[in-house]
mmCIF file of C-alpha atoms in Angstrom:
data_model
loop_
_atom_site.group_PDB
_atom_site.id
_atom_site.type_symbol
_atom_site.label_atom_id
_atom_site.label_comp_id
_atom_site.label_asym_id
_atom_site.label_seq_id
_atom_site.Cartn_x
_atom_site.Cartn_y
_atom_site.Cartn_z
ATOM 1 C CA ASN A 1 86.489 61.637 123.359
ATOM 2 C CA GLU A 2 83.625 62.939 125.474
ATOM 3 C CA GLU A 3 83.617 66.227 126.512
ATOM 4 C CA ILE A 4 81.354 66.391 128.532
ATOM 5 C CA LYS A 5 81.107 63.225 130.160
ATOM 6 C CA GLY A 6 77.540 61.233 129.844
ATOM 7 C CA GLN A 7 76.334 63.494 126.864
ATOM 8 C CA GLY A 8 77.619 61.506 124.061
ATOM 9 C CA HIS A 9 79.765 61.015 121.748
ATOM 10 C CA GLU A 10 78.325 63.891 118.894
ATOM 11 C CA ASP A 11 80.365 66.712 116.888
ATOM 12 C CA GLU A 12 79.674 69.373 119.158
ATOM 13 C CA ASN A 13 80.438 67.510 122.148
ATOM 14 C CA THR A 14 84.431 66.310 120.830
ATOM 15 C CA ILE A 15 87.461 66.798 122.574
ATOM 16 C CA MET A 16 90.692 65.936 120.758
ATOM 17 C CA HIS A 17 93.409 66.352 121.763
ATOM 18 C CA PHE A 18 97.012 65.812 120.608
ATOM 19 C CA SER A 19 100.561 66.655 121.903
ATOM 20 C CA SER A 20 104.445 67.074 121.055
ATOM 21 C CA MET A 21 102.789 67.447 117.775
ATOM 22 C CA LYS A 22 105.850 68.040 114.631
ATOM 23 C CA GLY A 23 104.387 69.318 110.774
ATOM 24 C CA ARG A 24 104.927 71.460 108.041
ATOM 25 C CA TRP A 25 102.319 74.391 107.276
ATOM 26 C CA ASP A 26 103.551 75.850 103.770
ATOM 27 C CA LYS A 27 107.244 76.321 103.668
ATOM 28 C CA LEU A 28 107.097 76.048 108.222
ATOM 29 C CA ASP A 29 108.532 73.683 110.171
ATOM 30 C CA PHE A 30 106.190 73.655 113.637
ATOM 31 C CA HIS A 31 106.285 71.771 116.663
ATOM 32 C CA CYS A 32 103.211 71.860 119.669
ATOM 33 C CA ASP A 33 103.366 71.030 123.093
ATOM 34 C CA SER A 34 99.725 70.665 123.380
ATOM 35 C CA ILE A 35 96.950 71.159 121.016
ATOM 36 C CA VAL A 36 93.535 70.644 122.026
ATOM 37 C CA ILE A 37 90.160 71.041 119.381
ATOM 38 C CA ARG A 38 86.987 70.479 120.504
ATOM 39 C CA ASN A 39 83.260 71.122 119.155
ATOM 40 C CA LEU A 40 83.359 69.792 115.489
ATOM 41 C CA ILE A 41 79.806 71.579 114.077
ATOM 42 C CA HIS A 42 81.965 75.042 115.859
ATOM 43 C CA PRO A 43 85.396 73.973 116.566
ATOM 44 C CA GLN A 44 87.287 75.706 118.874
ATOM 45 C CA MET A 45 91.038 75.346 119.526
ATOM 46 C CA ASN A 46 93.432 75.693 122.060
ATOM 47 C CA LEU A 47 97.701 75.049 121.160
ATOM 48 C CA ASN A 48 101.317 75.803 122.058
ATOM 49 C CA LEU A 49 103.019 76.583 119.089
ATOM 50 C CA LEU A 50 106.921 76.914 118.336
ATOM 51 C CA SER A 51 109.030 77.295 115.681
ATOM 52 C CA ASP A 52 111.691 78.365 113.699
ATOM 53 C CA PHE A 53 112.225 79.256 110.270
ATOM 54 C CA PRO A 54 114.545 81.508 107.422
ATOM 55 C CA LEU A 55 112.040 84.757 107.444
ATOM 56 C CA GLU A 56 112.104 84.311 103.301
ATOM 57 C CA ASN A 57 109.428 81.318 104.042
ATOM 58 C CA ILE A 58 106.937 83.761 105.111
ATOM 59 C CA ASN A 59 106.832 85.453 102.470
ATOM 60 C CA ASN A 60 103.647 84.012 100.751
ATOM 61 C CA VAL A 61 101.840 83.751 103.373
ATOM 62 C CA PHE A 62 101.729 87.887 103.428
ATOM 63 C CA ASP A 63 101.029 90.159 100.952
ATOM 64 C CA GLU A 64 104.095 90.171 98.815
ATOM 65 C CA ASN A 65 102.671 93.299 96.696
ATOM 66 C CA ILE A 66 103.648 94.602 100.066
ATOM 67 C CA LEU A 67 105.865 93.702 102.241
ATOM 68 C CA ALA A 68 108.764 90.716 101.732
ATOM 69 C CA PHE A 69 111.847 89.510 103.595
ATOM 70 C CA SER A 70 114.704 88.642 101.836
ATOM 71 C CA ASN A 71 117.259 87.675 104.632
ATOM 72 C CA GLY A 72 116.687 86.870 108.571
ATOM 73 C CA TYR A 73 115.671 84.468 110.957
ATOM 74 C CA GLY A 74 112.217 84.358 113.251
ATOM 75 C CA LYS A 75 111.371 82.726 116.039
ATOM 76 C CA ILE A 76 107.481 82.192 116.820
ATOM 77 C CA ASN A 77 106.233 80.893 120.889
ATOM 78 C CA VAL A 78 103.155 81.618 120.553
ATOM 79 C CA VAL A 79 99.234 80.121 122.693
ATOM 80 C CA TYR A 80 96.211 80.592 120.081
ATOM 81 C CA SER A 81 93.040 79.967 121.813
ATOM 82 C CA GLY A 82 89.600 80.506 119.906
ATOM 83 C CA SER A 83 87.586 79.821 116.659
ATOM 84 C CA LEU A 84 89.291 77.846 114.247
ATOM 85 C CA GLU A 85 85.651 79.808 111.911
ATOM 86 C CA GLN A 86 86.363 82.494 109.381
ATOM 87 C CA ASN A 87 83.703 84.497 111.173
ATOM 88 C CA TYR A 88 84.717 87.470 114.735
ATOM 89 C CA ASP A 89 84.842 85.536 117.564
ATOM 90 C CA SER A 90 85.527 87.696 120.475
ATOM 91 C CA LEU A 91 86.624 84.913 122.261
ATOM 92 C CA ARG A 92 89.730 84.813 120.358
ATOM 93 C CA MET A 93 93.331 85.340 121.922
ATOM 94 C CA ILE A 94 96.918 84.790 121.118
ATOM 95 C CA HIS A 95 99.459 85.166 123.948
ATOM 96 C CA GLY A 96 103.152 84.898 123.311
ATOM 97 C CA ASN A 97 106.400 86.476 121.222
ATOM 98 C CA PHE A 98 107.445 86.897 117.625
ATOM 99 C CA ASP A 99 111.341 87.340 117.529
ATOM 100 C CA MET A 100 113.485 88.303 114.621
ATOM 101 C CA ASP A 101 116.842 89.084 113.450
ATOM 102 C CA SER A 102 118.886 89.822 110.733
ATOM 103 C CA ALA A 103 115.828 90.845 109.231
ATOM 104 C CA SER A 104 116.391 92.310 105.330
ATOM 105 C CA ILE A 105 112.733 93.811 104.646
ATOM 106 C CA ILE A 106 111.565 95.503 101.052
ATOM 107 C CA TYR A 107 108.711 97.632 101.251
ATOM 108 C CA VAL A 108 107.465 97.033 97.956
ATOM 109 C CA PRO A 109 105.367 99.908 96.867
ATOM 110 C CA ARG A 110 108.277 102.615 97.333
ATOM 111 C CA ASN A 111 111.070 100.103 96.727
ATOM 112 C CA LEU A 112 112.750 101.011 100.044
ATOM 113 C CA LYS A 113 114.397 98.087 101.622
ATOM 114 C CA PHE A 114 115.896 97.945 105.655
ATOM 115 C CA THR A 115 118.707 95.918 107.007
ATOM 116 C CA ASP A 116 119.898 94.823 110.395
ATOM 117 C CA GLY A 117 116.573 94.277 111.889
ATOM 118 C CA LYS A 118 115.800 93.440 114.910
ATOM 119 C CA GLY A 119 113.321 93.132 117.148
ATOM 120 C CA ASN A 120 110.200 91.227 119.333
ATOM 121 C CA VAL A 121 106.280 91.148 118.886
ATOM 122 C CA HIS A 122 104.943 90.772 122.017
ATOM 123 C CA PHE A 123 100.527 89.511 121.451
ATOM 124 C CA THR A 124 98.948 89.749 125.153
ATOM 125 C CA GLY A 125 95.613 88.459 124.086
ATOM 126 C CA LYS A 126 93.445 90.951 121.975
ATOM 127 C CA ASP A 127 96.389 93.480 121.058
ATOM 128 C CA MET A 128 100.077 93.918 119.772
ATOM 129 C CA ILE A 129 103.173 95.005 120.617
ATOM 130 C CA VAL A 130 106.467 95.894 118.653
ATOM 131 C CA ASP A 131 108.641 96.315 121.347
ATOM 132 C CA ASN A 132 112.313 97.530 120.124
ATOM 133 C CA LEU A 133 112.371 96.712 116.464
ATOM 134 C CA ASN A 134 115.596 98.357 114.984
ATOM 135 C CA LEU A 135 115.698 98.815 110.993
ATOM 136 C CA ASN A 136 119.138 100.882 109.505
ATOM 137 C CA THR A 137 117.603 102.264 105.982
ATOM 138 C CA GLY A 138 121.068 103.724 103.166
ATOM 139 C CA SER A 139 122.648 105.755 106.491
ATOM 140 C CA THR A 140 119.037 106.145 108.752
ATOM 141 C CA ASP A 141 119.076 104.061 111.230
ATOM 142 C CA LEU A 142 115.359 103.591 113.103
ATOM 143 C CA ILE A 143 114.287 102.006 116.753
ATOM 144 C CA MET A 144 110.621 101.694 116.538
ATOM 145 C CA ASN A 145 108.173 100.914 119.104
ATOM 146 C CA GLY A 146 104.066 100.679 118.760
ATOM 147 C CA SER A 147 101.139 98.960 119.688
ATOM 148 C CA ALA A 148 97.330 98.018 118.197
ATOM 149 C CA LYS A 149 94.367 97.170 119.625
ATOM 150 C CA ASN A 150 91.524 94.329 118.866
ATOM 151 C CA LEU A 151 93.782 93.076 116.487
ATOM 152 C CA PHE A 152 91.538 90.201 115.560
ATOM 153 C CA TYR A 153 88.459 92.239 115.167
ATOM 154 C CA ILE A 154 90.204 94.711 112.662
ATOM 155 C CA ILE A 155 91.451 91.446 110.432
ATOM 156 C CA ASN A 156 87.609 90.198 110.736
ATOM 157 C CA GLN A 157 85.773 93.415 109.677
ATOM 158 C CA GLU A 158 85.180 95.409 106.545
ATOM 159 C CA ASN A 159 86.051 98.909 105.555
ATOM 160 C CA LYS A 160 88.097 98.787 109.563
ATOM 161 C CA LYS A 161 90.344 100.888 109.663
ATOM 162 C CA LEU A 162 94.275 99.657 111.371
ATOM 163 C CA VAL A 163 95.733 102.483 113.816
ATOM 164 C CA LEU A 164 99.138 102.493 115.553
ATOM 165 C CA ASP A 165 100.036 104.228 117.736
ATOM 166 C CA TRP A 166 104.405 104.260 116.937
ATOM 167 C CA THR A 167 106.948 105.558 118.327
ATOM 168 C CA ILE A 168 110.144 106.290 115.997
ATOM 169 C CA ARG A 169 113.613 107.462 117.949
ATOM 170 C CA SER A 170 116.307 107.754 115.081
ATOM 171 C CA ASN A 171 120.190 108.671 116.176
ATOM 172 C CA LYS A 172 120.723 109.772 112.555
ATOM 173 C CA LEU A 173 117.446 110.346 110.202
ATOM 174 C CA ASN A 174 118.427 110.888 106.928
ATOM 175 C CA LEU A 175 115.295 111.948 105.038
ATOM 176 C CA ASN A 176 117.147 111.596 101.301
ATOM 177 C CA ASP A 177 116.854 107.725 102.042
ATOM 178 C CA PHE A 178 113.039 107.931 101.781
ATOM 179 C CA ILE A 179 113.137 109.543 98.579
ATOM 180 C CA SER A 180 111.464 107.473 96.583
ATOM 181 C CA PHE A 181 108.186 108.602 99.172
ATOM 182 C CA LEU A 182 108.170 111.219 96.598
ATOM 183 C CA LYS A 183 107.808 109.025 93.269
ATOM 184 C CA GLN A 184 105.202 106.467 91.488
ATOM 185 C CA LYS A 185 104.450 103.996 93.967
ATOM 186 C CA HIS A 186 106.228 101.138 92.406
ATOM 187 C CA SER A 187 104.257 98.223 91.243
ATOM 188 C CA LYS A 188 105.587 93.901 91.601
ATOM 189 C CA VAL A 189 102.845 91.841 90.707
ATOM 190 C CA PHE A 190 103.446 88.119 91.994
ATOM 191 C CA SER A 191 101.381 85.229 91.195
ATOM 192 C CA LYS A 192 98.631 84.901 93.363
ATOM 193 C CA LYS A 193 97.143 81.204 95.037
ATOM 194 C CA LYS A 194 94.559 79.918 96.629
ATOM 195 C CA LYS A 195 95.146 80.648 100.137
ATOM 196 C CA SER A 196 94.050 79.151 103.545
ATOM 197 C CA SER A 197 91.499 80.950 105.826
ATOM 198 C CA LEU A 198 95.279 81.712 108.157
ATOM 199 C CA ASP A 199 96.664 82.780 104.969
ATOM 200 C CA ARG A 200 94.058 84.850 103.970
ATOM 201 C CA SER A 201 94.430 86.252 107.714
ATOM 202 C CA LEU A 202 97.625 87.206 107.475
ATOM 203 C CA THR A 203 97.666 88.592 103.609
ATOM 204 C CA ASN A 204 94.203 91.104 105.057
ATOM 205 C CA PHE A 205 97.006 92.538 108.093
ATOM 206 C CA THR A 206 99.632 92.706 105.747
ATOM 207 C CA ASN A 207 96.784 94.880 103.463
ATOM 208 C CA LEU A 208 95.690 96.648 106.547
ATOM 209 C CA LEU A 209 99.438 97.855 107.417
ATOM 210 C CA GLU A 210 99.270 99.707 103.767
ATOM 211 C CA SER A 211 96.345 101.696 104.643
ATOM 212 C CA ALA A 212 96.991 102.412 108.303
ATOM 213 C CA ASN A 213 96.904 105.553 110.764
ATOM 214 C CA PHE A 214 99.837 105.985 112.270
ATOM 215 C CA ASN A 215 99.793 108.466 115.397
ATOM 216 C CA LEU A 216 102.877 109.185 114.817
ATOM 217 C CA ASN A 217 105.847 110.335 117.944
ATOM 218 C CA LEU A 218 109.115 111.053 116.054
ATOM 219 C CA ASN A 219 112.702 111.838 118.184
ATOM 220 C CA ALA A 220 116.080 112.698 116.107
ATOM 221 C CA ARG A 221 119.432 113.451 117.573
ATOM 222 C CA GLN A 222 120.613 114.351 113.876
ATOM 223 C CA LEU A 223 118.453 115.626 110.283
ATOM 224 C CA ILE A 224 119.399 115.025 107.115
ATOM 225 C CA TYR A 225 117.740 116.530 104.255
ATOM 226 C CA LYS A 226 119.934 117.821 101.063
ATOM 227 C CA LYS A 227 122.263 120.318 102.052
ATOM 228 C CA PHE A 228 119.776 120.872 105.177
ATOM 229 C CA PHE A 229 122.010 119.404 108.693
ATOM 230 C CA ALA A 230 120.710 120.035 112.085
ATOM 231 C CA ASN A 231 121.687 118.328 115.399
ATOM 232 C CA ARG A 232 119.280 118.429 118.626
ATOM 233 C CA SER A 233 120.653 120.312 121.065
ATOM 234 C CA GLU A 234 120.695 118.012 124.733
ATOM 235 C CA GLU A 235 118.952 119.671 127.772
ATOM 236 C CA ARG A 236 121.012 121.763 130.064
ATOM 237 C CA ARG A 237 120.586 120.828 133.603
#
């Protein structure tokens, strides 16, 4: 239909409405309450996307040479508005949540395995906020919170560093569980396939995580390394 009535049905003035749409993208089943696409020359989209899925199904979306899921479930409910083109669009926005439960995650370069993953990722327009991400590895438990600013801008620009403000709390932090960081990186090369522009954006995001700068705040009740053992003393009032 015409977006602006009376200006004709040229591609720049075309608008399409979809409702109650269901489909499958790669291995992910999804449904959308609503989708609006306007301007077929420089297409813009507004959509509300909902999906529940096993986390393993998104492995081939991300860069599996960095991050891979082996268990757990994900749930996404986001509203996206902005360009469908690859070039950066300052008006591009995403709002909503990604919830993760019972996740098993492998950080491939160090062959480091995390289990019992649970947490929430909020998208607030241009920024991403990680809220109470719980992970275990070995005898270590971790609760992490973090944020990244101007996410779309970073993903679409060359030679830009992702900067994450990151807070880690732990009841028990056993540094022996992270001994793989002292060894040579583990390489596991997965076969490459041609990816869509969205696939490439998500792959670029995992690559950014690999080289990101972290502003880190660490708070551990108990610290263990080899024969060294320390407890944090509580403040007395």
